[in-house]
PDB file of C-alpha atoms in Angstrom:
ATOM      1  CA  MET B1481     104.576 135.198  72.834  1.00 48.00           C
ATOM      2  CA  GLN B1482     102.285 132.438  72.115  1.00 52.00           C
ATOM      3  CA  GLY B1483     105.062 131.301  69.031  1.00 51.00           C
ATOM      4  CA  LEU B1484     107.511 131.657  71.265  1.00 45.00           C
ATOM      5  CA  VAL B1485     106.431 129.589  74.286  1.00 47.00           C
ATOM      6  CA  VAL B1486     105.490 126.994  71.588  1.00 50.00           C
ATOM      7  CA  ARG B1487     109.044 126.830  69.353  1.00 48.00           C
ATOM      8  CA  PHE B1488     111.387 126.553  72.761  1.00 44.00           C
ATOM      9  CA  LYS B1489     109.322 125.020  75.571  1.00 54.00           C
ATOM     10  CA  SER B1490     107.326 122.117  73.045  1.00 66.00           C
ATOM     11  CA  PRO B1491     108.656 118.600  74.423  1.00 68.00           C
ATOM     12  CA  GLN B1492     110.003 116.597  72.249  1.00 75.00           C
ATOM     13  CA  PRO B1493     110.686 112.730  73.481  1.00 84.00           C
ATOM     14  CA  ARG B1494     113.256 111.229  71.328  1.00 85.00           C
ATOM     15  CA  GLN B1495     113.033 107.118  70.525  1.00 90.00           C
ATOM     16  CA  ARG B1496     113.925 104.381  72.730  1.00 93.00           C
ATOM     17  CA  GLU B1497     117.814 103.087  72.729  1.00 94.00           C
ATOM     18  CA  GLU B1498     117.795  99.666  71.888  1.00 95.00           C
ATOM     19  CA  SER B1499     119.568  98.256  75.091  1.00 94.00           C
ATOM     20  CA  GLU B1500     116.012 100.445  76.613  1.00 96.00           C
ATOM     21  CA  ASN B1501     114.046  97.505  75.312  1.00 96.00           C
ATOM     22  CA  TYR B1502     115.278  95.255  78.214  1.00 96.00           C
ATOM     23  CA  PHE B1503     115.149  95.218  81.677  1.00 96.00           C
ATOM     24  CA  MET B1504     116.847  93.377  84.687  1.00 95.00           C
ATOM     25  CA  CYS B1505     115.480  91.301  86.886  1.00 94.00           C
ATOM     26  CA  ILE B1506     117.290  88.247  89.316  1.00 92.00           C
ATOM     27  CA  ASP B1507     115.916  84.697  86.713  1.00 81.00           C
ATOM     28  CA  GLU B1508     118.711  83.208  86.751  1.00 67.00           C
ATOM     29  CA  LYS B1509     118.169  81.985  83.340  1.00 65.00           C
ATOM     30  CA  HIS B1510     116.994  84.743  80.931  1.00 65.00           C
ATOM     31  CA  GLU B1511     118.445  87.826  83.308  1.00 70.00           C
ATOM     32  CA  ARG B1512     117.709  90.317  80.778  1.00 83.00           C
ATOM     33  CA  GLN B1513     114.503  90.048  79.401  1.00 92.00           C
ATOM     34  CA  ARG B1514     112.816  92.345  76.646  1.00 94.00           C
ATOM     35  CA  LEU B1515     109.648  94.229  77.818  1.00 96.00           C
ATOM     36  CA  GLY B1516     106.220  94.039  77.243  1.00 96.00           C
ATOM     37  CA  SER B1517     104.032  96.407  75.909  1.00 97.00           C
ATOM     38  CA  LEU B1518     100.964  97.755  76.488  1.00 97.00           C
ATOM     39  CA  SER B1519      98.814  96.332  73.365  1.00 96.00           C
ATOM     40  CA  ASP B1520      99.806  92.928  74.607  1.00 97.00           C
ATOM     41  CA  GLU B1521      97.530  91.326  76.620  1.00 97.00           C
ATOM     42  CA  PRO B1522      97.695  91.677  80.716  1.00 98.00           C
ATOM     43  CA  THR B1523      98.775  88.626  82.455  1.00 98.00           C
ATOM     44  CA  VAL B1524      99.161  90.067  86.130  1.00 98.00           C
ATOM     45  CA  ASP B1525      96.819  92.266  88.263  1.00 98.00           C
ATOM     46  CA  LEU B1526      98.596  94.982  88.979  1.00 98.00           C
ATOM     47  CA  SER B1527     101.708  96.707  87.847  1.00 98.00           C
ATOM     48  CA  ILE B1528     103.920  99.138  89.728  1.00 98.00           C
ATOM     49  CA  ILE B1529     105.781 101.868  88.195  1.00 98.00           C
ATOM     50  CA  VAL B1530     108.774 103.819  90.157  1.00 98.00           C
ATOM     51  CA  PRO B1531     110.642 106.222  87.846  1.00 97.00           C
ATOM     52  CA  ALA B1532     114.257 106.942  89.969  1.00 97.00           C
ATOM     53  CA  TYR B1533     116.895 109.398  89.553  1.00 97.00           C
ATOM     54  CA  ASN B1534     119.076 109.078  91.748  1.00 96.00           C
ATOM     55  CA  GLU B1535     117.565 107.885  94.201  1.00 97.00           C
ATOM     56  CA  GLU B1536     120.032 105.131  96.269  1.00 97.00           C
ATOM     57  CA  GLU B1537     119.685 106.648  99.300  1.00 95.00           C
ATOM     58  CA  ARG B1538     115.571 106.941  98.722  1.00 95.00           C
ATOM     59  CA  LEU B1539     114.426 103.848  97.615  1.00 97.00           C
ATOM     60  CA  PRO B1540     115.202 101.253  99.381  1.00 97.00           C
ATOM     61  CA  VAL B1541     112.368 102.898 102.190  1.00 96.00           C
ATOM     62  CA  LEU B1542     109.599 102.696  99.147  1.00 97.00           C
ATOM     63  CA  LEU B1543     111.078  99.046  98.385  1.00 98.00           C
ATOM     64  CA  LYS B1544     110.228  97.751 102.340  1.00 98.00           C
ATOM     65  CA  ASP B1545     106.781  99.781 101.931  1.00 97.00           C
ATOM     66  CA  ILE B1546     105.340  97.773  98.642  1.00 98.00           C
ATOM     67  CA  ARG B1547     106.833  94.660  99.790  1.00 98.00           C
ATOM     68  CA  ALA B1548     105.138  94.448 102.623  1.00 98.00           C
ATOM     69  CA  TYR B1549     101.807  95.872 101.154  1.00 98.00           C
ATOM     70  CA  VAL B1550     102.207  92.595  98.429  1.00 98.00           C
ATOM     71  CA  THR B1551     103.132  90.097 100.644  1.00 98.00           C
ATOM     72  CA  ALA B1552      99.885  91.007 102.753  1.00 98.00           C
ATOM     73  CA  ARG B1553      97.589  91.371 100.076  1.00 98.00           C
ATOM     74  CA  ARG B1554      98.807  87.553  99.266  1.00 97.00           C
ATOM     75  CA  GLN B1555      97.777  86.239 102.523  1.00 97.00           C
ATOM     76  CA  ARG B1556      94.592  87.534 101.232  1.00 96.00           C
ATOM     77  CA  GLU B1557      94.390  86.718  98.241  1.00 97.00           C
ATOM     78  CA  PRO B1558      96.128  84.102  97.152  1.00 97.00           C
ATOM     79  CA  GLN B1559      96.027  84.461  93.569  1.00 97.00           C
ATOM     80  CA  PHE B1560      97.104  88.140  92.997  1.00 98.00           C
ATOM     81  CA  SER B1561      99.874  88.831  91.169  1.00 98.00           C
ATOM     82  CA  TYR B1562     101.912  92.755  90.180  1.00 98.00           C
ATOM     83  CA  GLU B1563     104.931  92.881  88.271  1.00 98.00           C
ATOM     84  CA  LEU B1564     107.162  96.175  89.731  1.00 98.00           C
ATOM     85  CA  ILE B1565     109.019  98.166  87.503  1.00 98.00           C
ATOM     86  CA  ILE B1566     112.113 100.532  88.279  1.00 98.00           C
ATOM     87  CA  MET B1567     112.475 103.316  85.583  1.00 98.00           C
ATOM     88  CA  ASP B1568     116.034 104.159  86.069  1.00 98.00           C
ATOM     89  CA  ASP B1569     116.068 107.532  84.664  1.00 97.00           C
ATOM     90  CA  GLY B1570     120.190 107.997  83.648  1.00 96.00           C
ATOM     91  CA  SER B1571     120.498 107.983  87.050  1.00 97.00           C
ATOM     92  CA  ARG B1572     124.736 108.177  87.431  1.00 96.00           C
ATOM     93  CA  ASP B1573     124.415 106.325  91.504  1.00 96.00           C
ATOM     94  CA  LYS B1574     123.735 102.731  92.337  1.00 97.00           C
ATOM     95  CA  THR B1575     119.700 102.979  91.994  1.00 98.00           C
ATOM     96  CA  VAL B1576     119.545  99.557  89.489  1.00 97.00           C
ATOM     97  CA  ASP B1577     122.416  97.868  92.019  1.00 96.00           C
ATOM     98  CA  VAL B1578     119.969  99.214  95.455  1.00 97.00           C
ATOM     99  CA  ALA B1579     117.293  97.089  93.602  1.00 97.00           C
ATOM    100  CA  MET B1580     118.740  94.165  92.437  1.00 96.00           C
ATOM    101  CA  ASP B1581     120.661  93.866  95.428  1.00 96.00           C
ATOM    102  CA  PHE B1582     117.217  93.833  97.425  1.00 98.00           C
ATOM    103  CA  ALA B1583     115.579  92.196  94.689  1.00 97.00           C
ATOM    104  CA  ARG B1584     117.644  89.796  95.933  1.00 95.00           C
ATOM    105  CA  THR B1585     117.796  89.762  99.388  1.00 97.00           C
ATOM    106  CA  HIS B1586     113.792  89.286  99.036  1.00 97.00           C
ATOM    107  CA  LYS B1587     113.994  86.506  96.572  1.00 95.00           C
ATOM    108  CA  MET B1588     111.875  88.856  94.803  1.00 96.00           C
ATOM    109  CA  ARG B1589     110.925  87.984  91.094  1.00 94.00           C
ATOM    110  CA  GLU B1590     108.674  90.379  90.356  1.00 97.00           C
ATOM    111  CA  LEU B1591     110.845  92.822  90.236  1.00 97.00           C
ATOM    112  CA  LYS B1592     112.273  94.715  86.883  1.00 97.00           C
ATOM    113  CA  ALA B1593     114.941  97.290  86.307  1.00 97.00           C
ATOM    114  CA  VAL B1594     114.921  99.720  83.512  1.00 97.00           C
ATOM    115  CA  ARG B1595     118.179 101.160  82.339  1.00 97.00           C
ATOM    116  CA  HIS B1596     117.701 105.259  80.376  1.00 97.00           C
ATOM    117  CA  VAL B1597     120.568 105.914  78.510  1.00 95.00           C
ATOM    118  CA  ILE B1598     119.653 109.490  79.051  1.00 94.00           C
ATOM    119  CA  ASN B1599     117.744 111.543  81.424  1.00 95.00           C
ATOM    120  CA  ARG B1600     114.358 111.620  79.750  1.00 95.00           C
ATOM    121  CA  GLY B1601     112.936 113.225  83.161  1.00 94.00           C
ATOM    122  CA  LYS B1602     110.131 111.660  85.411  1.00 95.00           C
ATOM    123  CA  GLY B1603     107.285 112.346  82.984  1.00 95.00           C
ATOM    124  CA  GLY B1604     108.711 110.054  80.467  1.00 96.00           C
ATOM    125  CA  ALA B1605     110.143 107.840  82.464  1.00 97.00           C
ATOM    126  CA  VAL B1606     106.970 107.176  83.844  1.00 98.00           C
ATOM    127  CA  THR B1607     105.303 107.223  80.445  1.00 97.00           C
ATOM    128  CA  GLN B1608     108.448 104.209  79.024  1.00 98.00           C
ATOM    129  CA  GLY B1609     107.264 102.663  81.829  1.00 98.00           C
ATOM    130  CA  ILE B1610     103.416 101.820  81.308  1.00 98.00           C
ATOM    131  CA  MET B1611     103.583 101.584  78.036  1.00 98.00           C
ATOM    132  CA  CYS B1612     105.824  98.298  78.653  1.00 98.00           C
ATOM    133  CA  SER B1613     103.221  97.325  81.489  1.00 98.00           C
ATOM    134  CA  LEU B1614     101.521  93.762  81.593  1.00 98.00           C
ATOM    135  CA  GLY B1615      99.111  94.869  84.819  1.00 98.00           C
ATOM    136  CA  ARG B1616      95.081  94.852  84.416  1.00 98.00           C
ATOM    137  CA  TYR B1617      96.033  98.208  86.930  1.00 98.00           C
ATOM    138  CA  ILE B1618      98.871 100.758  86.612  1.00 98.00           C
ATOM    139  CA  MET B1619     100.219 102.759  88.700  1.00 98.00           C
ATOM    140  CA  PHE B1620     102.849 105.104  88.789  1.00 98.00           C
ATOM    141  CA  CYS B1621     104.640 106.482  92.816  1.00 97.00           C
ATOM    142  CA  ASP B1622     107.646 108.432  93.227  1.00 95.00           C
ATOM    143  CA  ALA B1623     110.255 106.619  94.529  1.00 94.00           C
ATOM    144  CA  ASP B1624     110.988 108.796  97.569  1.00 91.00           C
ATOM    145  CA  GLY B1625     107.643 106.745  99.137  1.00 89.00           C
ATOM    146  CA  ALA B1626     106.145 109.957 101.078  1.00 87.00           C
ATOM    147  CA  THR B1627     102.921 108.276  99.948  1.00 94.00           C
ATOM    148  CA  ARG B1628     102.156 104.874 101.906  1.00 94.00           C
ATOM    149  CA  PHE B1629     101.960 102.920  99.266  1.00 97.00           C
ATOM    150  CA  SER B1630      99.422 100.345 101.069  1.00 96.00           C
ATOM    151  CA  ASP B1631      96.544 103.877 100.402  1.00 96.00           C
ATOM    152  CA  ILE B1632      96.322 102.255  96.937  1.00 97.00           C
ATOM    153  CA  ASP B1633      94.043  99.963  98.146  1.00 98.00           C
ATOM    154  CA  ALA B1634      91.745 102.958  98.642  1.00 96.00           C
ATOM    155  CA  LEU B1635      92.399 103.829  95.209  1.00 98.00           C
ATOM    156  CA  LEU B1636      91.258 100.135  93.745  1.00 98.00           C
ATOM    157  CA  VAL B1637      87.608 100.831  95.752  1.00 98.00           C
ATOM    158  CA  GLN B1638      86.526 104.338  93.710  1.00 97.00           C
ATOM    159  CA  ALA B1639      88.785 102.975  90.507  1.00 98.00           C
ATOM    160  CA  LYS B1640      85.876  99.915  90.617  1.00 97.00           C
ATOM    161  CA  GLU B1641      83.165 102.281  91.484  1.00 97.00           C
ATOM    162  CA  CYS B1642      84.069 104.865  89.270  1.00 97.00           C
ATOM    163  CA  ALA B1643      84.940 102.915  85.850  1.00 97.00           C
ATOM    164  CA  VAL B1644      82.611 103.595  82.045  1.00 97.00           C
ATOM    165  CA  ASP B1645      83.454 100.832  80.073  1.00 96.00           C
ATOM    166  CA  SER B1646      86.391  99.867  82.295  1.00 97.00           C
ATOM    167  CA  ARG B1647      88.710 103.274  82.050  1.00 98.00           C
ATOM    168  CA  VAL B1648      89.034 105.766  84.763  1.00 98.00           C
ATOM    169  CA  VAL B1649      91.867 107.483  86.728  1.00 98.00           C
ATOM    170  CA  ALA B1650      92.089 107.292  90.960  1.00 97.00           C
ATOM    171  CA  ILE B1651      94.845 109.839  91.920  1.00 95.00           C
ATOM    172  CA  GLY B1652      96.073 110.306  95.135  1.00 94.00           C
ATOM    173  CA  SER B1653      94.995 113.508  96.714  1.00 91.00           C
ATOM    174  CA  ARG B1654      97.381 115.608  99.459  1.00 81.00           C
ATOM    175  CA  ASN B1655      93.973 117.869  99.638  1.00 74.00           C
ATOM    176  CA  ASN B1656      91.394 116.587 100.899  1.00 59.00           C
ATOM    177  CA  GLN B1657      91.701 115.224 103.748  1.00 50.00           C
ATOM    178  CA  ALA B1658      89.066 117.346 106.037  1.00 44.00           C
ATOM    179  CA  LEU B1659      87.259 114.479 104.291  1.00 47.00           C
ATOM    180  CA  SER B1660      88.865 111.710 105.767  1.00 52.00           C
ATOM    181  CA  ASP B1661      91.011 110.291 108.212  1.00 57.00           C
ATOM    182  CA  THR B1662      94.342 110.315 106.232  1.00 55.00           C
ATOM    183  CA  VAL B1663      97.550 112.692 107.165  1.00 54.00           C
ATOM    184  CA  VAL B1664      99.516 115.099 105.198  1.00 55.00           C
ATOM    185  CA  GLU B1665     103.022 116.996 106.845  1.00 53.00           C
ATOM    186  CA  ARG B1666     104.497 119.046 104.335  1.00 50.00           C
ATOM    187  CA  SER B1667     106.181 122.712 104.082  1.00 55.00           C
ATOM    188  CA  HIS B1668     104.209 126.002 104.250  1.00 59.00           C
ATOM    189  CA  ILE B1669     106.406 127.117 101.341  1.00 60.00           C
ATOM    190  CA  ARG B1670     105.744 123.828  99.710  1.00 58.00           C
ATOM    191  CA  ALA B1671     101.466 124.045 100.275  1.00 61.00           C
ATOM    192  CA  PHE B1672     102.237 128.176  99.728  1.00 59.00           C
ATOM    193  CA  LEU B1673     103.413 127.237  95.862  1.00 58.00           C
ATOM    194  CA  GLN B1674     101.143 124.150  95.960  1.00 59.00           C
ATOM    195  CA  TRP B1675      98.058 127.119  95.951  1.00 58.00           C
ATOM    196  CA  GLY B1676      99.592 129.389  93.753  1.00 60.00           C
ATOM    197  CA  PHE B1677     100.055 126.386  91.331  1.00 59.00           C
ATOM    198  CA  HIS B1678      96.536 124.731  91.769  1.00 58.00           C
ATOM    199  CA  THR B1679      94.776 128.248  90.623  1.00 61.00           C
ATOM    200  CA  TYR B1680      97.190 129.179  87.551  1.00 59.00           C
ATOM    201  CA  VAL B1681      96.388 125.357  86.160  1.00 61.00           C
ATOM    202  CA  THR B1682      92.374 126.178  86.946  1.00 64.00           C
ATOM    203  CA  ILE B1683      93.127 129.273  85.031  1.00 60.00           C
ATOM    204  CA  LEU B1684      94.476 127.474  81.682  1.00 58.00           C
ATOM    205  CA  GLY B1685      90.891 125.069  82.177  1.00 60.00           C
ATOM    206  CA  VAL B1686      92.061 121.844  84.838  1.00 65.00           C
ATOM    207  CA  ARG B1687      89.019 122.539  86.351  1.00 67.00           C
ATOM    208  CA  GLY B1688      87.645 120.027  89.241  1.00 71.00           C
ATOM    209  CA  VAL B1689      90.636 117.663  90.182  1.00 78.00           C
ATOM    210  CA  ARG B1690      92.476 119.788  93.890  1.00 78.00           C
ATOM    211  CA  ASP B1691      95.921 118.072  93.604  1.00 82.00           C
ATOM    212  CA  THR B1692      97.139 116.993  90.096  1.00 81.00           C
ATOM    213  CA  GLN B1693     101.112 116.394  91.028  1.00 84.00           C
ATOM    214  CA  CYS B1694     100.872 113.700  93.859  1.00 87.00           C
ATOM    215  CA  GLY B1695     103.161 111.316  92.565  1.00 89.00           C
ATOM    216  CA  PHE B1696     100.476 108.230  93.166  1.00 96.00           C
ATOM    217  CA  LYS B1697      97.922 107.630  90.626  1.00 97.00           C
ATOM    218  CA  LEU B1698      96.237 104.653  88.881  1.00 98.00           C
ATOM    219  CA  PHE B1699      94.827 103.724  85.494  1.00 98.00           C
ATOM    220  CA  SER B1700      92.977 100.898  84.399  1.00 98.00           C
ATOM    221  CA  ARG B1701      94.645  99.650  81.334  1.00 98.00           C
ATOM    222  CA  GLU B1702      91.572 100.396  78.571  1.00 97.00           C
ATOM    223  CA  ALA B1703      92.014 103.815  80.516  1.00 98.00           C
ATOM    224  CA  ALA B1704      96.128 103.992  80.032  1.00 98.00           C
ATOM    225  CA  MET B1705      96.204 103.012  76.700  1.00 97.00           C
ATOM    226  CA  ARG B1706      94.347 105.504  75.524  1.00 97.00           C
ATOM    227  CA  ILE B1707      96.542 107.943  77.665  1.00 97.00           C
ATOM    228  CA  PHE B1708      99.801 107.063  77.510  1.00 97.00           C
ATOM    229  CA  PRO B1709     100.312 106.875  73.694  1.00 95.00           C
ATOM    230  CA  ASN B1710      99.391 110.525  73.292  1.00 95.00           C
ATOM    231  CA  MET B1711     101.537 111.610  76.075  1.00 95.00           C
ATOM    232  CA  HIS B1712     104.336 113.811  74.694  1.00 93.00           C
ATOM    233  CA  VAL B1713     105.526 115.893  78.011  1.00 90.00           C
ATOM    234  CA  GLU B1714     108.653 114.127  79.786  1.00 91.00           C
ATOM    235  CA  ARG B1715     109.081 116.589  83.058  1.00 86.00           C
ATOM    236  CA  PHE B1716     107.567 117.262  85.542  1.00 78.00           C
ATOM    237  CA  ILE B1717     104.092 118.921  83.965  1.00 84.00           C
ATOM    238  CA  PHE B1718     103.034 115.737  82.670  1.00 92.00           C
ATOM    239  CA  ASP B1719     100.530 115.397  85.544  1.00 91.00           C
ATOM    240  CA  VAL B1720      98.499 118.021  83.867  1.00 88.00           C
ATOM    241  CA  GLU B1721      98.862 116.146  80.057  1.00 92.00           C
ATOM    242  CA  ILE B1722      97.876 113.382  81.783  1.00 94.00           C
ATOM    243  CA  LEU B1723      94.218 114.705  82.955  1.00 91.00           C
ATOM    244  CA  LEU B1724      93.299 116.868  79.693  1.00 89.00           C
ATOM    245  CA  LEU B1725      94.022 113.596  77.960  1.00 94.00           C
ATOM    246  CA  ALA B1726      91.582 111.583  80.315  1.00 94.00           C
ATOM    247  CA  ARG B1727      89.073 114.915  79.886  1.00 91.00           C
ATOM    248  CA  TYR B1728      89.475 114.880  76.385  1.00 92.00           C
ATOM    249  CA  HIS B1729      88.403 110.752  76.004  1.00 95.00           C
ATOM    250  CA  HIS B1730      85.773 111.193  78.859  1.00 95.00           C
ATOM    251  CA  ILE B1731      86.820 108.974  81.164  1.00 97.00           C
ATOM    252  CA  PRO B1732      86.210 109.498  85.354  1.00 96.00           C
ATOM    253  CA  VAL B1733      88.443 110.929  87.250  1.00 95.00           C
ATOM    254  CA  VAL B1734      88.215 110.314  91.041  1.00 95.00           C
ATOM    255  CA  GLU B1735      90.707 112.067  93.782  1.00 94.00           C
ATOM    256  CA  VAL B1736      91.203 109.959  96.640  1.00 95.00           C
ATOM    257  CA  PRO B1737      92.942 111.238  99.631  1.00 93.00           C
ATOM    258  CA  VAL B1738      95.968 109.769 100.388  1.00 93.00           C
ATOM    259  CA  ASN B1739      99.033 109.658 103.410  1.00 92.00           C
ATOM    260  CA  TRP B1740     101.552 112.024 102.748  1.00 84.00           C
ATOM    261  CA  HIS B1741     105.362 113.709 104.668  1.00 82.00           C
ATOM    262  CA  GLU B1742     107.628 114.742 102.816  1.00 79.00           C
ATOM    263  CA  VAL B1743     110.885 114.052 102.502  1.00 74.00           C
ATOM    264  CA  ALA B1744     114.437 115.084 102.488  1.00 69.00           C
ATOM    265  CA  GLY B1745     116.089 114.946  98.704  1.00 61.00           C
ATOM    266  CA  SER B1746     114.199 115.972  97.058  1.00 61.00           C
ATOM    267  CA  LYS B1747     115.180 116.660  93.069  1.00 60.00           C
ATOM    268  CA  MET B1748     113.420 119.612  92.571  1.00 58.00           C
ATOM    269  CA  SER B1749     114.401 122.457  92.837  1.00 59.00           C
ATOM    270  CA  ILE B1750     111.074 124.598  94.828  1.00 59.00           C
ATOM    271  CA  VAL B1751     111.491 128.165  92.481  1.00 60.00           C
ATOM    272  CA  ARG B1752     113.378 126.968  89.565  1.00 67.00           C
ATOM    273  CA  ASP B1753     111.021 123.962  88.756  1.00 64.00           C
ATOM    274  CA  SER B1754     108.111 126.175  88.993  1.00 68.00           C
ATOM    275  CA  ILE B1755     109.257 128.722  86.918  1.00 74.00           C
ATOM    276  CA  GLN B1756     109.521 125.919  84.238  1.00 76.00           C
ATOM    277  CA  MET B1757     106.339 123.887  85.132  1.00 73.00           C
ATOM    278  CA  ALA B1758     104.275 127.277  84.603  1.00 76.00           C
ATOM    279  CA  LEU B1759     105.847 127.681  81.013  1.00 79.00           C
ATOM    280  CA  ASP B1760     105.746 124.399  79.867  1.00 80.00           C
ATOM    281  CA  LEU B1761     101.953 124.106  81.330  1.00 80.00           C
ATOM    282  CA  LEU B1762     101.557 127.036  78.947  1.00 81.00           C
ATOM    283  CA  ALA B1763     103.247 125.499  76.137  1.00 82.00           C
ATOM    284  CA  VAL B1764     100.553 121.925  76.545  1.00 84.00           C
ATOM    285  CA  ARG B1765      97.861 124.345  76.145  1.00 82.00           C
ATOM    286  CA  LEU B1766      99.219 125.976  73.442  1.00 84.00           C
ATOM    287  CA  ASN B1767      99.987 122.657  71.673  1.00 87.00           C
ATOM    288  CA  TYR B1768      95.970 121.698  71.937  1.00 85.00           C
ATOM    289  CA  MET B1769      94.473 124.591  71.096  1.00 82.00           C
ATOM    290  CA  LEU B1770      96.760 125.190  67.913  1.00 83.00           C
ATOM    291  CA  GLY B1771      96.454 121.638  66.610  1.00 83.00           C
ATOM    292  CA  ASN B1772      99.841 121.137  67.222  1.00 85.00           C
ATOM    293  CA  TRP B1773      99.516 117.847  68.804  1.00 87.00           C
ATOM    294  CA  LYS B1774      97.169 115.730  67.613  1.00 85.00           C
ATOM    295  CA  ILE B1775      95.379 112.988  69.687  1.00 89.00           C
ATOM    296  CA  SER B1776      94.484 109.853  68.586  1.00 84.00           C
ATOM    297  CA  ASN B1777      90.746 108.622  69.550  1.00 78.00           C
ATOM    298  CA  ALA B1778      91.796 104.955  69.110  1.00 65.00           C
ATOM    299  CA  ALA B1779      93.234 102.754  72.096  1.00 64.00           C
ATOM    300  CA  ILE B1780      96.924 101.470  70.883  1.00 63.00           C
ATOM    301  CA  ASP B1781      96.889  98.183  69.054  1.00 52.00           C
TER     302      ASP B1781
END
């Protein structure tokens, strides 16, 4: 049984296509530019990674939320700098066009759009985005705008307080509302399945985190440099691999309550993908336990 799971469920990330090394922006002279690297020195305060697959309808809500946040923050901190990387994961709709139109309309030169030739999955899109980010802090958020973007301030506060040797992971949590004034709105079936998945994750050894799957996570650059070069998973279970790698590197992980509401239009099938995630998680644990996947102890050069 173990051998079958490892053989058929072990992720095999593909190499980038040449065109995937470039991004689009609204720079009039250089609309197509080569991506940076996580190994480069940081040039902005914050990198925002948004994995997007067929999100032409839901993406504008998030973009408006992000724009409102960065505008307000620049009023408080005029020197604040950021980049917004839209990782289009092989969409068949106008996701990139919507993003670029938004950038042109609002003169948002910080927005970069990257097209994947072939769909990788959410985890692959997040990993590829983070591997080319230039922020001192790096975060990813779901394209549906389910989490209030300004809640990132709470993650940043906790990250700075809990960092050890400049390494920290701060994750949004939909399960700590009793400790805060945040609000979570979700269906009963989703809440039940999340409880069941959390129990399964705990049994397989990922303890101490109440909400592994919230798509709102923040990393110091130093933490990202140790976690993401070691990533294998490109589908939904990638969040758990992030936490496993953080624990391996003794990187503090802090949960922060966030405001979240369920948004229609999810690409995830609750039943089918829950089964898929359970098998993927078992494969991840077995690959690490059996030594099939090696972890580099050094940050990328």
